[in-house]
PDB file of C-alpha atoms and ligand atoms in Angstrom:
ATOM      1  CA  MET A 100      10.767 -11.122   4.463  1.00 90.00           C
ATOM      2  CA  GLU A 101       8.374  -8.297   5.331  1.00 96.00           C
ATOM      3  CA  HIS A 102       4.812  -9.388   6.164  1.00 98.00           C
ATOM      4  CA  VAL A 103       2.283  -6.869   4.887  1.00 98.00           C
ATOM      5  CA  ALA A 104      -1.481  -7.004   5.399  1.00 98.00           C
ATOM      6  CA  ILE A 105      -4.281  -5.043   3.790  1.00 99.00           C
ATOM      7  CA  TYR A 106      -7.047  -3.981   6.167  1.00 98.00           C
ATOM      8  CA  PRO A 107      -9.865  -3.146   3.738  1.00 98.00           C
ATOM      9  CA  GLY A 108     -13.239  -1.589   4.356  1.00 98.00           C
ATOM     10  CA  SER A 109     -15.595   1.328   3.869  1.00 97.00           C
ATOM     11  CA  PHE A 110     -14.606   3.110   7.083  1.00 98.00           C
ATOM     12  CA  ASP A 111     -17.691   5.328   6.968  1.00 98.00           C
ATOM     13  CA  PRO A 112     -16.480   6.454   9.480  1.00 98.00           C
ATOM     14  CA  VAL A 113     -13.516   4.810  11.240  1.00 98.00           C
ATOM     15  CA  THR A 114     -14.430   3.648  14.766  1.00 98.00           C
ATOM     16  CA  ASN A 115     -12.389   2.818  17.856  1.00 97.00           C
ATOM     17  CA  GLY A 116     -13.079  -0.835  17.039  1.00 97.00           C
ATOM     18  CA  HIS A 117     -11.233  -0.432  13.721  1.00 97.00           C
ATOM     19  CA  LEU A 118      -8.303   1.314  15.448  1.00 97.00           C
ATOM     20  CA  ASP A 119      -8.082  -1.441  18.073  1.00 97.00           C
ATOM     21  CA  LEU A 120      -7.865  -4.002  15.281  1.00 97.00           C
ATOM     22  CA  ILE A 121      -5.131  -2.076  13.448  1.00 98.00           C
ATOM     23  CA  HIS A 122      -3.019  -1.796  16.607  1.00 97.00           C
ATOM     24  CA  ARG A 123      -3.436  -5.486  17.364  1.00 97.00           C
ATOM     25  CA  GLY A 124      -2.740  -6.388  13.736  1.00 98.00           C
ATOM     26  CA  LEU A 125       0.595  -4.588  14.039  1.00 98.00           C
ATOM     27  CA  LYS A 126       1.647  -7.210  16.606  1.00 98.00           C
ATOM     28  CA  ILE A 127       1.396  -9.810  13.838  1.00 97.00           C
ATOM     29  CA  PHE A 128       2.322  -7.919  10.670  1.00 98.00           C
ATOM     30  CA  ASP A 129       5.314  -5.690   9.913  1.00 98.00           C
ATOM     31  CA  ARG A 130       3.116  -3.252   8.056  1.00 98.00           C
ATOM     32  CA  ILE A 131      -0.608  -2.670   7.548  1.00 98.00           C
ATOM     33  CA  ILE A 132      -2.174  -0.832   4.625  1.00 98.00           C
ATOM     34  CA  VAL A 133      -5.611   0.417   5.614  1.00 98.00           C
ATOM     35  CA  ALA A 134      -7.447   0.560   2.298  1.00 98.00           C
ATOM     36  CA  ILE A 135     -10.801   2.178   1.595  1.00 98.00           C
ATOM     37  CA  LEU A 136     -12.789   0.721  -1.284  1.00 97.00           C
ATOM     38  CA  LYS A 137     -13.780   3.368  -3.830  1.00 96.00           C
ATOM     39  CA  ASN A 138     -17.327   2.214  -4.345  1.00 84.00           C
ATOM     40  CA  PRO A 139     -19.385   4.599  -6.468  1.00 81.00           C
ATOM     41  CA  LYS A 140     -22.470   2.353  -6.173  1.00 85.00           C
ATOM     42  CA  LYS A 141     -22.812   2.639  -2.399  1.00 89.00           C
ATOM     43  CA  GLN A 142     -24.134   5.701  -0.578  1.00 94.00           C
ATOM     44  CA  PHE A 143     -21.790   6.910   2.134  1.00 96.00           C
ATOM     45  CA  LEU A 144     -22.242   9.542   4.821  1.00 97.00           C
ATOM     46  CA  PHE A 145     -18.683  10.822   4.316  1.00 97.00           C
ATOM     47  CA  THR A 146     -16.876  11.334   1.012  1.00 96.00           C
ATOM     48  CA  LEU A 147     -13.834   9.237   0.198  1.00 97.00           C
ATOM     49  CA  ASP A 148     -11.563  12.200   0.959  1.00 97.00           C
ATOM     50  CA  GLU A 149     -13.244  12.791   4.329  1.00 98.00           C
ATOM     51  CA  ARG A 150     -12.892   9.112   5.234  1.00 98.00           C
ATOM     52  CA  LEU A 151      -9.218   9.098   4.236  1.00 98.00           C
ATOM     53  CA  GLU A 152      -8.638  12.273   6.234  1.00 98.00           C
ATOM     54  CA  MET A 153     -10.374  10.947   9.358  1.00 98.00           C
ATOM     55  CA  LEU A 154      -8.412   7.700   9.197  1.00 98.00           C
ATOM     56  CA  ARG A 155      -5.102   9.543   8.828  1.00 98.00           C
ATOM     57  CA  ALA A 156      -5.935  11.942  11.672  1.00 98.00           C
ATOM     58  CA  SER A 157      -7.044   9.080  13.949  1.00 98.00           C
ATOM     59  CA  LEU A 158      -3.892   7.098  13.291  1.00 97.00           C
ATOM     60  CA  ASN A 159      -1.869  10.211  13.990  1.00 93.00           C
ATOM     61  CA  GLY A 160       1.227   9.106  12.109  1.00 93.00           C
ATOM     62  CA  ALA A 161       1.341   5.646  13.708  1.00 94.00           C
ATOM     63  CA  PRO A 162       4.430   3.904  12.364  1.00 97.00           C
ATOM     64  CA  HIS A 163       4.076   0.983   9.954  1.00 98.00           C
ATOM     65  CA  VAL A 164       0.533   1.989   8.931  1.00 98.00           C
ATOM     66  CA  GLU A 165      -0.431   3.498   5.590  1.00 98.00           C
ATOM     67  CA  VAL A 166      -3.859   4.751   4.549  1.00 98.00           C
ATOM     68  CA  ASP A 167      -4.867   4.343   0.915  1.00 98.00           C
ATOM     69  CA  ALA A 168      -7.869   3.835  -1.376  1.00 98.00           C
ATOM     70  CA  PHE A 169      -8.394   1.159  -4.014  1.00 98.00           C
ATOM     71  CA  ASP A 170     -10.822   0.059  -6.665  1.00 96.00           C
ATOM     72  CA  GLY A 171     -11.286  -3.266  -8.414  1.00 96.00           C
ATOM     73  CA  LEU A 172     -10.594  -6.601  -6.810  1.00 98.00           C
ATOM     74  CA  LEU A 173      -9.132  -6.605  -3.331  1.00 98.00           C
ATOM     75  CA  VAL A 174      -6.810  -9.541  -4.086  1.00 98.00           C
ATOM     76  CA  ASP A 175      -5.414  -7.713  -7.128  1.00 98.00           C
ATOM     77  CA  TYR A 176      -4.742  -4.630  -5.023  1.00 98.00           C
ATOM     78  CA  ALA A 177      -3.130  -6.802  -2.306  1.00 98.00           C
ATOM     79  CA  ALA A 178      -0.845  -8.494  -4.843  1.00 98.00           C
ATOM     80  CA  GLN A 179       0.047  -5.163  -6.417  1.00 98.00           C
ATOM     81  CA  ARG A 180       0.980  -3.769  -2.973  1.00 98.00           C
ATOM     82  CA  GLY A 181       3.078  -6.815  -2.070  1.00 98.00           C
ATOM     83  CA  ALA A 182       0.689  -7.891   0.698  1.00 98.00           C
ATOM     84  CA  SER A 183       0.248 -11.574   1.523  1.00 98.00           C
ATOM     85  CA  ALA A 184      -2.742 -11.186   3.835  1.00 98.00           C
ATOM     86  CA  VAL A 185      -6.091  -9.492   4.237  1.00 98.00           C
ATOM     87  CA  LEU A 186      -6.920  -8.555   7.801  1.00 98.00           C
ATOM     88  CA  ARG A 187     -10.553  -8.495   8.925  1.00 98.00           C
ATOM     89  CA  GLY A 188     -12.217  -8.146  12.305  1.00 96.00           C
ATOM     90  CA  LEU A 189     -14.899 -10.534  13.509  1.00 95.00           C
ATOM     91  CA  ARG A 190     -17.556  -9.294  15.876  1.00 92.00           C
ATOM     92  CA  ALA A 191     -20.616 -11.198  16.994  1.00 83.00           C
ATOM     93  CA  LEU A 192     -22.108 -14.125  15.072  1.00 82.00           C
ATOM     94  CA  SER A 193     -23.735 -11.902  12.461  1.00 81.00           C
ATOM     95  CA  ASP A 194     -20.368 -11.197  10.773  1.00 89.00           C
ATOM     96  CA  PHE A 195     -19.519 -14.816  10.081  1.00 91.00           C
ATOM     97  CA  GLU A 196     -21.537 -15.579   6.978  1.00 93.00           C
ATOM     98  CA  TYR A 197     -20.518 -12.428   5.088  1.00 95.00           C
ATOM     99  CA  GLU A 198     -16.874 -12.713   6.140  1.00 97.00           C
ATOM    100  CA  PHE A 199     -16.606 -16.407   5.244  1.00 96.00           C
ATOM    101  CA  GLN A 200     -18.185 -15.779   1.870  1.00 97.00           C
ATOM    102  CA  MET A 201     -15.733 -12.985   1.171  1.00 98.00           C
ATOM    103  CA  ALA A 202     -12.701 -14.924   2.436  1.00 98.00           C
ATOM    104  CA  LEU A 203     -13.583 -17.963   0.337  1.00 98.00           C
ATOM    105  CA  MET A 204     -14.152 -15.859  -2.776  1.00 98.00           C
ATOM    106  CA  ASN A 205     -10.844 -14.058  -2.258  1.00 98.00           C
ATOM    107  CA  ARG A 206      -9.102 -17.407  -1.800  1.00 98.00           C
ATOM    108  CA  ARG A 207     -10.623 -18.700  -4.989  1.00 98.00           C
ATOM    109  CA  LEU A 208      -9.454 -15.594  -6.820  1.00 98.00           C
ATOM    110  CA  ASN A 209      -5.912 -15.713  -5.458  1.00 98.00           C
ATOM    111  CA  ARG A 210      -4.651 -18.594  -3.326  1.00 98.00           C
ATOM    112  CA  GLU A 211      -1.501 -16.704  -2.363  1.00 98.00           C
ATOM    113  CA  ILE A 212      -3.439 -14.158  -0.285  1.00 98.00           C
ATOM    114  CA  GLN A 213      -4.558 -15.379   3.141  1.00 98.00           C
ATOM    115  CA  THR A 214      -7.415 -13.848   5.110  1.00 98.00           C
ATOM    116  CA  VAL A 215      -6.575 -13.401   8.784  1.00 98.00           C
ATOM    117  CA  PHE A 216      -9.408 -12.737  11.222  1.00 97.00           C
ATOM    118  CA  LEU A 217      -8.873 -11.082  14.560  1.00 97.00           C
ATOM    119  CA  MET A 218     -11.676 -11.175  17.063  1.00 94.00           C
ATOM    120  CA  THR A 219     -12.817  -7.655  17.809  1.00 91.00           C
ATOM    121  CA  GLY A 220     -12.003  -6.461  21.322  1.00 89.00           C
ATOM    122  CA  MET A 221     -14.842  -7.154  23.797  1.00 89.00           C
ATOM    123  CA  ARG A 222     -15.521  -3.435  24.182  1.00 92.00           C
ATOM    124  CA  TRP A 223     -16.315  -3.127  20.504  1.00 92.00           C
ATOM    125  CA  ILE A 224     -18.151  -6.375  19.885  1.00 88.00           C
ATOM    126  CA  TYR A 225     -21.499  -4.711  19.250  1.00 86.00           C
ATOM    127  CA  THR A 226     -20.335  -1.456  17.679  1.00 92.00           C
ATOM    128  CA  SER A 227     -20.347  -0.710  13.978  1.00 96.00           C
ATOM    129  CA  SER A 228     -20.062   2.379  11.803  1.00 97.00           C
ATOM    130  CA  SER A 229     -23.746   1.985  10.890  1.00 96.00           C
ATOM    131  CA  ILE A 230     -25.119   1.875  14.433  1.00 96.00           C
ATOM    132  CA  ILE A 231     -22.855   4.755  15.445  1.00 97.00           C
ATOM    133  CA  LYS A 232     -24.119   6.865  12.527  1.00 97.00           C
ATOM    134  CA  GLU A 233     -27.698   6.066  13.421  1.00 97.00           C
ATOM    135  CA  ALA A 234     -27.236   7.086  17.047  1.00 97.00           C
ATOM    136  CA  ALA A 235     -25.361  10.253  16.079  1.00 97.00           C
ATOM    137  CA  GLN A 236     -28.011  11.186  13.535  1.00 96.00           C
ATOM    138  CA  PHE A 237     -30.605  11.426  16.304  1.00 96.00           C
ATOM    139  CA  GLY A 238     -28.317  13.333  18.644  1.00 94.00           C
ATOM    140  CA  GLY A 239     -26.949  10.327  20.563  1.00 96.00           C
ATOM    141  CA  ASP A 240     -23.570  10.734  22.251  1.00 96.00           C
ATOM    142  CA  VAL A 241     -21.064   8.417  20.566  1.00 97.00           C
ATOM    143  CA  LYS A 242     -17.987   9.874  22.240  1.00 95.00           C
ATOM    144  CA  GLY A 243     -15.693   7.049  23.313  1.00 95.00           C
ATOM    145  CA  MET A 244     -16.841   4.842  20.443  1.00 97.00           C
ATOM    146  CA  VAL A 245     -15.082   6.859  17.743  1.00 98.00           C
ATOM    147  CA  PRO A 246     -11.873   8.932  17.640  1.00 98.00           C
ATOM    148  CA  ALA A 247     -12.382  12.580  18.712  1.00 98.00           C
ATOM    149  CA  VAL A 248     -11.945  13.843  15.147  1.00 97.00           C
ATOM    150  CA  VAL A 249     -14.767  11.579  13.961  1.00 98.00           C
ATOM    151  CA  ASN A 250     -17.032  12.627  16.810  1.00 98.00           C
ATOM    152  CA  GLU A 251     -16.544  16.264  15.833  1.00 97.00           C
ATOM    153  CA  ARG A 252     -17.368  15.507  12.190  1.00 97.00           C
ATOM    154  CA  LEU A 253     -20.488  13.557  13.142  1.00 98.00           C
ATOM    155  CA  VAL A 254     -21.740  16.332  15.395  1.00 96.00           C
ATOM    156  CA  ALA A 255     -21.057  18.917  12.670  1.00 95.00           C
ATOM    157  CA  LYS A 256     -22.718  16.811   9.984  1.00 94.00           C
ATOM    158  CA  PHE A 257     -25.895  16.177  11.931  1.00 95.00           C
ATOM    159  CA  SER A 258     -26.287  19.613  13.465  1.00 88.00           C
ATOM    160  CA  ARG A 259     -26.527  21.260  10.036  1.00 64.00           C
ATOM    161  CA  PRO A 260     -29.799  21.571   8.129  1.00 60.00           C
ATOM    162  CA  ALA A 261     -30.343  18.568   5.858  1.00 54.00           C
ATOM    163  CA  ASP A 262     -29.978  20.581   2.613  1.00 50.00           C
ATOM    164  CA  ARG A 263     -26.431  21.674   3.554  1.00 50.00           C
ATOM    165  CA  ARG A 264     -25.098  18.207   4.441  1.00 50.00           C
TER     166      ARG A 264
HETATM  167  O1  LIG B 375     -16.218  -2.588   5.568  1.00 71.18           O
HETATM  168  P1  LIG B 375     -16.923  -3.308   4.457  1.00 71.18           P
HETATM  169  O2  LIG B 375     -17.800  -2.359   3.702  1.00 71.18           O
HETATM  170  O3  LIG B 375     -17.641  -4.529   4.931  1.00 71.18           O
HETATM  171  O4  LIG B 375     -15.772  -3.779   3.425  1.00 71.18           O
HETATM  172  C1  LIG B 375     -16.062  -4.584   2.326  1.00 71.18           C
HETATM  173  C2  LIG B 375     -14.831  -4.733   1.411  1.00 71.18           C
HETATM  174  C3  LIG B 375     -14.340  -3.378   0.942  1.00 71.18           C
HETATM  175  C4  LIG B 375     -13.720  -5.417   2.179  1.00 71.18           C
HETATM  176  C5  LIG B 375     -15.251  -5.637   0.198  1.00 71.18           C
HETATM  177  O5  LIG B 375     -16.431  -5.143  -0.359  1.00 71.18           O
HETATM  178  C6  LIG B 375     -14.181  -5.723  -0.890  1.00 71.18           C
HETATM  179  O6  LIG B 375     -13.097  -6.203  -0.677  1.00 71.18           O
HETATM  180  N1  LIG B 375     -14.502  -5.254  -2.086  1.00 71.18           N
HETATM  181  C7  LIG B 375     -13.585  -5.196  -3.219  1.00 71.18           C
HETATM  182  C8  LIG B 375     -14.120  -5.959  -4.406  1.00 71.18           C
HETATM  183  C9  LIG B 375     -13.754  -7.422  -4.345  1.00 71.18           C
HETATM  184  O7  LIG B 375     -12.604  -7.791  -4.314  1.00 71.18           O
HETATM  185  N2  LIG B 375     -14.791  -8.318  -4.337  1.00 71.18           N
HETATM  186  C10 LIG B 375     -14.614  -9.752  -4.374  1.00 71.18           C
HETATM  187  C11 LIG B 375     -14.439 -10.389  -3.016  1.00 71.18           C
HETATM  188  S1  LIG B 375     -15.854 -10.259  -2.006  1.00 71.18           S
END
């Protein structure tokens, strides 16, 4: 039987920490579907299409990985895609409460879907899309924390006048 996991998130934008987790997840699962939540309520720096594009470019055709977008309940999407697990990364202590809450809710909603946590690689333990965006916004160099394609997009986004972003 094929073991498929959904790796869900906002990916605004994808970081090297996310990529590390996907590559390590592939040592456990036969296939990973990286799925971006279509969330019209939340404000994102990058559009859904840009985030999908950056993820696809960063993964560079890696085998056994698919990039997709979903709306509605994550467990419903997982079941519909034939996935039996949700993969999430755990960084420092601050992630625990939110992740546990989400995992327990997902379990309540569908007991057939298991949440699997992988500890984020040490190099990425304190990085997040939000902190990277903040640094980049003020001209900070985030090369090495994000894939090259994302770095280029961040530089382009923040070097333009605010009204053209
Ligand atoms: O990277 P993020 O923004 O922390 O990802 C959050 C995400 C997309 C995994 C979470 O918001 C989600 O799964 N939303 C889908 C709606 C849902 O199923 N909610 C109930 C369980 S919390």
